[in-house]
mmCIF file of C-alpha atoms in Angstrom:
data_model
loop_
_atom_site.group_PDB
_atom_site.id
_atom_site.type_symbol
_atom_site.label_atom_id
_atom_site.label_comp_id
_atom_site.label_asym_id
_atom_site.label_seq_id
_atom_site.Cartn_x
_atom_site.Cartn_y
_atom_site.Cartn_z
ATOM 1 C CA ASP B 1 94.879 -37.678 64.401
ATOM 2 C CA GLY B 2 94.818 -41.469 64.869
ATOM 3 C CA GLY B 3 96.466 -43.622 62.249
ATOM 4 C CA ILE B 4 99.426 -45.688 61.160
ATOM 5 C CA THR B 5 102.804 -44.264 60.379
ATOM 6 C CA GLN B 6 105.368 -46.121 58.320
ATOM 7 C CA SER B 7 108.916 -44.979 57.870
ATOM 8 C CA PRO B 8 110.920 -44.502 55.844
ATOM 9 C CA LYS B 9 108.834 -43.910 52.708
ATOM 10 C CA TYR B 10 111.806 -44.812 50.453
ATOM 11 C CA LEU B 11 114.768 -46.967 51.397
ATOM 12 C CA PHE B 12 117.688 -48.248 49.455
ATOM 13 C CA ARG B 13 119.628 -51.306 50.608
ATOM 14 C CA LYS B 14 122.878 -52.823 49.488
ATOM 15 C CA GLU B 15 122.933 -56.524 48.945
ATOM 16 C CA GLY B 16 123.786 -58.394 52.163
ATOM 17 C CA GLN B 17 122.460 -55.710 54.517
ATOM 18 C CA ASN B 18 119.604 -55.971 56.921
ATOM 19 C CA VAL B 19 117.114 -53.130 57.011
ATOM 20 C CA THR B 20 114.288 -52.428 59.377
ATOM 21 C CA LEU B 21 110.965 -50.784 58.383
ATOM 22 C CA SER B 22 109.074 -48.984 61.104
ATOM 23 C CA CYS B 23 105.297 -49.200 61.734
ATOM 24 C CA GLU B 24 103.681 -47.286 64.535
ATOM 25 C CA GLN B 25 99.944 -46.959 65.306
ATOM 26 C CA ASN B 26 98.063 -44.894 67.875
ATOM 27 C CA LEU B 27 94.674 -46.519 67.281
ATOM 28 C CA ASN B 28 95.004 -48.908 70.259
ATOM 29 C CA HIS B 29 94.550 -51.865 67.902
ATOM 30 C CA ASP B 30 95.585 -55.258 69.077
ATOM 31 C CA ALA B 31 96.309 -56.712 65.618
ATOM 32 C CA MET B 32 99.037 -55.609 63.275
ATOM 33 C CA TYR B 33 100.077 -56.920 59.871
ATOM 34 C CA TRP B 34 102.882 -56.635 57.317
ATOM 35 C CA TYR B 35 102.220 -57.140 53.599
ATOM 36 C CA ARG B 36 104.520 -57.188 50.613
ATOM 37 C CA GLN B 37 103.377 -55.987 47.206
ATOM 38 C CA ASP B 38 105.316 -56.544 44.032
ATOM 39 C CA PRO B 39 104.590 -54.325 40.931
ATOM 40 C CA GLY B 40 101.215 -55.098 39.432
ATOM 41 C CA GLN B 41 100.543 -57.777 42.023
ATOM 42 C CA GLY B 42 98.321 -58.191 45.075
ATOM 43 C CA LEU B 43 99.335 -58.028 48.690
ATOM 44 C CA ARG B 44 100.950 -61.039 50.290
ATOM 45 C CA LEU B 45 100.998 -61.512 54.028
ATOM 46 C CA ILE B 46 104.477 -61.636 55.637
ATOM 47 C CA TYR B 47 103.763 -61.614 59.395
ATOM 48 C CA TYR B 48 100.928 -60.728 61.672
ATOM 49 C CA SER B 49 100.555 -60.159 65.341
ATOM 50 C CA GLN B 50 97.351 -60.425 67.371
ATOM 51 C CA ILE B 51 98.766 -59.323 70.770
ATOM 52 C CA VAL B 52 101.930 -57.973 72.279
ATOM 53 C CA ASN B 53 104.852 -60.395 72.438
ATOM 54 C CA ASP B 54 103.194 -62.782 69.955
ATOM 55 C CA PHE B 55 103.289 -62.983 66.171
ATOM 56 C CA GLN B 56 102.611 -65.532 63.459
ATOM 57 C CA LYS B 57 104.159 -66.248 60.086
ATOM 58 C CA GLY B 58 102.144 -65.368 57.022
ATOM 59 C CA ASP B 59 102.491 -66.809 53.587
ATOM 60 C CA ILE B 60 105.990 -65.421 52.758
ATOM 61 C CA ALA B 61 107.808 -65.068 56.073
ATOM 62 C CA GLU B 62 111.193 -66.437 54.905
ATOM 63 C CA GLY B 63 113.897 -63.823 54.967
ATOM 64 C CA TYR B 64 111.913 -61.531 57.301
ATOM 65 C CA SER B 65 111.654 -61.053 61.053
ATOM 66 C CA VAL B 66 109.403 -59.018 63.333
ATOM 67 C CA SER B 67 108.978 -58.101 66.925
ATOM 68 C CA ARG B 68 106.015 -56.840 68.983
ATOM 69 C CA GLU B 69 107.360 -55.567 72.245
ATOM 70 C CA LYS B 70 104.849 -52.739 72.407
ATOM 71 C CA LYS B 71 101.213 -52.618 71.352
ATOM 72 C CA GLU B 72 101.717 -49.588 69.127
ATOM 73 C CA SER B 73 104.851 -50.870 67.296
ATOM 74 C CA PHE B 74 105.441 -53.686 64.811
ATOM 75 C CA PRO B 75 108.844 -53.246 63.042
ATOM 76 C CA LEU B 76 109.789 -55.454 60.133
ATOM 77 C CA THR B 77 113.373 -56.438 59.427
ATOM 78 C CA VAL B 78 114.290 -57.508 55.896
ATOM 79 C CA THR B 79 117.306 -59.685 56.371
ATOM 80 C CA SER B 80 120.065 -60.580 53.940
ATOM 81 C CA ALA B 81 118.386 -63.984 53.593
ATOM 82 C CA GLN B 82 115.584 -62.358 51.625
ATOM 83 C CA LYS B 83 116.908 -62.872 48.080
ATOM 84 C CA ASN B 84 114.534 -60.502 46.268
ATOM 85 C CA PRO B 85 113.502 -57.775 48.701
ATOM 86 C CA THR B 86 112.756 -54.992 46.250
ATOM 87 C CA ALA B 87 109.045 -54.337 46.783
ATOM 88 C CA PHE B 88 106.373 -52.117 48.324
ATOM 89 C CA TYR B 89 105.745 -52.877 51.989
ATOM 90 C CA LEU B 90 102.402 -52.077 53.688
ATOM 91 C CA CYS B 91 101.684 -52.196 57.386
ATOM 92 C CA ALA B 92 98.129 -52.458 58.730
ATOM 93 C CA SER B 93 96.358 -52.684 62.024
ATOM 94 C CA SER B 94 92.870 -53.720 63.094
ATOM 95 C CA ILE B 95 90.605 -54.512 65.967
ATOM 96 C CA GLU B 96 90.417 -58.210 66.679
ATOM 97 C CA ASN B 97 87.100 -58.942 64.925
ATOM 98 C CA PHE B 98 87.204 -56.418 62.140
ATOM 99 C CA SER B 99 84.593 -55.714 59.631
ATOM 100 C CA GLY B 100 83.867 -52.879 57.314
ATOM 101 C CA ASN B 101 86.290 -49.952 57.430
ATOM 102 C CA THR B 102 88.082 -51.118 60.534
ATOM 103 C CA ILE B 103 91.422 -52.209 59.167
ATOM 104 C CA TYR B 104 93.794 -49.330 58.662
ATOM 105 C CA PHE B 105 96.803 -49.246 56.320
ATOM 106 C CA GLY B 106 99.878 -47.140 56.457
ATOM 107 C CA GLU B 107 101.099 -45.255 53.406
ATOM 108 C CA GLY B 108 103.724 -47.863 52.671
ATOM 109 C CA SER B 109 107.476 -48.113 52.265
ATOM 110 C CA TRP B 110 109.320 -48.617 49.008
ATOM 111 C CA LEU B 111 112.411 -50.797 49.405
ATOM 112 C CA THR B 112 114.980 -51.036 46.617
ATOM 113 C CA VAL B 113 118.112 -53.210 46.603
ATOM 114 C CA VAL B 114 121.012 -51.536 44.829
ATOM 115 C CA ALA G 1 95.740 -72.830 47.347
ATOM 116 C CA GLN G 2 94.611 -69.498 46.162
ATOM 117 C CA LYS G 3 91.629 -68.248 48.160
ATOM 118 C CA ILE G 4 90.786 -65.052 46.271
ATOM 119 C CA THR G 5 90.662 -64.989 42.498
ATOM 120 C CA GLN G 6 90.387 -61.852 40.356
ATOM 121 C CA THR G 7 90.414 -62.999 36.754
ATOM 122 C CA GLN G 8 90.617 -59.575 35.087
ATOM 123 C CA PRO G 9 94.179 -58.185 35.152
ATOM 124 C CA GLY G 10 92.987 -55.031 33.422
ATOM 125 C CA MET G 11 89.775 -53.382 32.240
ATOM 126 C CA PHE G 12 88.724 -50.288 30.359
ATOM 127 C CA VAL G 13 85.472 -48.455 30.881
ATOM 128 C CA GLN G 14 84.060 -45.332 29.286
ATOM 129 C CA GLU G 15 83.521 -42.418 31.583
ATOM 130 C CA LYS G 16 79.962 -42.268 33.056
ATOM 131 C CA GLU G 17 79.329 -45.970 32.291
ATOM 132 C CA ALA G 18 79.096 -48.769 34.869
ATOM 133 C CA VAL G 19 81.757 -51.467 35.282
ATOM 134 C CA THR G 20 81.835 -54.792 37.083
ATOM 135 C CA LEU G 21 85.031 -56.160 38.634
ATOM 136 C CA ASP G 22 84.983 -59.867 39.292
ATOM 137 C CA CYS G 23 86.002 -61.666 42.441
ATOM 138 C CA THR G 24 85.564 -65.290 43.506
ATOM 139 C CA TYR G 25 86.663 -66.774 46.765
ATOM 140 C CA ASP G 26 87.132 -70.085 48.512
ATOM 141 C CA THR G 27 86.606 -70.788 52.149
ATOM 142 C CA SER G 28 85.151 -73.440 54.360
ATOM 143 C CA ASP G 29 84.539 -71.023 57.186
ATOM 144 C CA PRO G 30 80.832 -70.130 57.450
ATOM 145 C CA SER G 31 81.735 -66.765 58.927
ATOM 146 C CA TYR G 32 83.862 -64.516 56.743
ATOM 147 C CA GLY G 33 84.026 -60.956 55.467
ATOM 148 C CA LEU G 34 84.707 -59.655 51.972
ATOM 149 C CA PHE G 35 86.328 -56.300 51.265
ATOM 150 C CA TRP G 36 87.132 -54.207 48.205
ATOM 151 C CA TYR G 37 89.976 -51.741 48.199
ATOM 152 C CA LYS G 38 91.125 -49.139 45.712
ATOM 153 C CA GLN G 39 94.864 -48.471 45.280
ATOM 154 C CA PRO G 40 95.807 -45.399 43.293
ATOM 155 C CA SER G 41 99.314 -44.967 41.955
ATOM 156 C CA SER G 42 100.367 -43.338 45.252
ATOM 157 C CA GLY G 43 100.118 -46.790 46.897
ATOM 158 C CA GLU G 44 97.618 -46.040 49.667
ATOM 159 C CA MET G 45 94.885 -48.554 50.227
ATOM 160 C CA ILE G 46 91.405 -47.005 50.203
ATOM 161 C CA PHE G 47 88.528 -48.991 51.728
ATOM 162 C CA LEU G 48 85.513 -49.099 49.438
ATOM 163 C CA ILE G 49 82.943 -51.598 50.615
ATOM 164 C CA TYR G 50 82.404 -54.564 52.959
ATOM 165 C CA GLN G 51 80.134 -57.596 52.834
ATOM 166 C CA GLY G 52 79.653 -60.007 55.739
ATOM 167 C CA SER G 53 78.871 -63.569 54.957
ATOM 168 C CA TYR G 54 75.615 -63.399 56.991
ATOM 169 C CA ASP G 55 74.453 -60.139 55.491
ATOM 170 C CA GLN G 56 71.131 -60.665 53.784
ATOM 171 C CA GLN G 57 71.388 -57.661 51.457
ATOM 172 C CA ASN G 58 74.108 -56.676 49.038
ATOM 173 C CA ALA G 59 76.293 -53.902 50.397
ATOM 174 C CA THR G 60 76.180 -50.463 48.767
ATOM 175 C CA GLU G 61 78.318 -47.365 49.419
ATOM 176 C CA GLY G 62 77.531 -44.443 47.085
ATOM 177 C CA ARG G 63 78.559 -45.403 43.556
ATOM 178 C CA TYR G 64 79.924 -48.786 44.756
ATOM 179 C CA SER G 65 77.839 -51.883 45.184
ATOM 180 C CA LEU G 66 78.767 -55.482 45.864
ATOM 181 C CA ASN G 67 76.997 -58.231 43.929
ATOM 182 C CA PHE G 68 77.244 -60.985 46.565
ATOM 183 C CA GLN G 69 76.326 -64.483 45.338
ATOM 184 C CA LYS G 70 77.079 -66.718 48.269
ATOM 185 C CA ALA G 71 76.296 -70.052 46.601
ATOM 186 C CA ARG G 72 78.603 -69.235 43.746
ATOM 187 C CA LYS G 73 81.196 -67.747 46.114
ATOM 188 C CA SER G 74 81.428 -64.516 44.179
ATOM 189 C CA ALA G 75 81.645 -60.900 45.333
ATOM 190 C CA ASN G 76 81.755 -58.734 42.323
ATOM 191 C CA LEU G 77 82.225 -54.940 42.654
ATOM 192 C CA VAL G 78 80.019 -52.737 40.564
ATOM 193 C CA ILE G 79 81.041 -49.116 40.006
ATOM 194 C CA SER G 80 78.281 -46.988 38.565
ATOM 195 C CA ALA G 81 78.779 -43.745 36.617
ATOM 196 C CA SER G 82 82.593 -44.147 36.302
ATOM 197 C CA GLN G 83 84.769 -41.146 36.763
ATOM 198 C CA LEU G 84 88.299 -40.450 35.577
ATOM 199 C CA GLY G 85 89.440 -40.603 39.219
ATOM 200 C CA ASP G 86 88.320 -44.240 39.438
ATOM 201 C CA SER G 87 91.374 -45.259 37.403
ATOM 202 C CA ALA G 88 93.346 -47.396 39.899
ATOM 203 C CA MET G 89 94.108 -50.900 40.974
ATOM 204 C CA TYR G 90 91.190 -52.657 42.725
ATOM 205 C CA PHE G 91 91.657 -55.514 45.177
ATOM 206 C CA CYS G 92 89.167 -57.945 46.520
ATOM 207 C CA ALA G 93 90.077 -59.348 49.971
ATOM 208 C CA MET G 94 88.672 -61.841 52.409
ATOM 209 C CA ARG G 95 88.931 -62.041 56.197
ATOM 210 C CA GLU G 96 89.177 -65.597 57.339
ATOM 211 C CA ALA G 97 89.669 -67.112 60.770
ATOM 212 C CA THR G 98 93.077 -68.506 61.397
ATOM 213 C CA PRO G 99 93.022 -72.174 62.250
ATOM 214 C CA ASP G 100 94.917 -71.897 65.468
ATOM 215 C CA MET G 101 93.411 -68.839 67.184
ATOM 216 C CA ASP G 102 89.678 -68.754 67.554
ATOM 217 C CA SER G 103 89.285 -65.016 67.768
ATOM 218 C CA SER G 104 92.002 -63.922 65.388
ATOM 219 C CA TYR G 105 91.706 -63.051 61.785
ATOM 220 C CA LYS G 106 93.914 -62.194 58.861
ATOM 221 C CA LEU G 107 93.076 -60.510 55.571
ATOM 222 C CA ILE G 108 94.084 -62.069 52.292
ATOM 223 C CA PHE G 109 94.078 -60.351 48.927
ATOM 224 C CA GLY G 110 93.455 -61.275 45.276
ATOM 225 C CA SER G 111 95.935 -60.240 42.576
ATOM 226 C CA GLY G 112 93.944 -57.145 41.614
ATOM 227 C CA THR G 113 92.334 -55.573 38.563
ATOM 228 C CA ARG G 114 93.702 -52.420 36.959
ATOM 229 C CA LEU G 115 90.848 -50.243 35.871
ATOM 230 C CA LEU G 116 91.337 -47.411 33.307
ATOM 231 C CA VAL G 117 88.535 -44.947 32.733
ATOM 232 C CA ARG G 118 88.489 -43.445 29.275
ATOM 233 C CA PRO G 119 87.292 -39.828 28.845
#
């Protein structure tokens, strides 16, 4: 079945370590997105990518990095520069001019700093 | 500046009654789309309903309807005949065009409303 796969579901990180969250889609979507969600809060855009080898900063890009070497993959690295990384991370993908139910979300990854 | 505002952090509704979740937005783009999502405790994002800025009629999807008042820039979600399974976080979101790429869009979210349905 087509969809978005995020891994791992749960991840623990020691302070000072970089971690990478995986996001893979087989929907042939051009656009992919990473959101951060803190408890009881809305989703905030970290990075987005409209095409391969190109990506744009969202509202809270500091302390994060991404790559888009393949259309189906958009990994997010949470670097040690991100001072408060404990959160729920959601990946999404869409066609370029999406409307209705044409943006798809992964099941999310819970990151905890220990 | 905040583009999507949901002023109700939490709401209660009695089972089988209707409830309205508020959403106001701000954009200067004449072409935009408005979305509502449901997020249960599992974290998944469930699409509920969509309204395009040029749509003449309010969108409806089963028990969900969107009260779209363009001049007031509001897009309230109405859930009729509430069920216990409706208890969740609800997010309003807006698709806007990015300023630097004509055919590219990003989706921005409000802070959400937690709905609890009482039996």
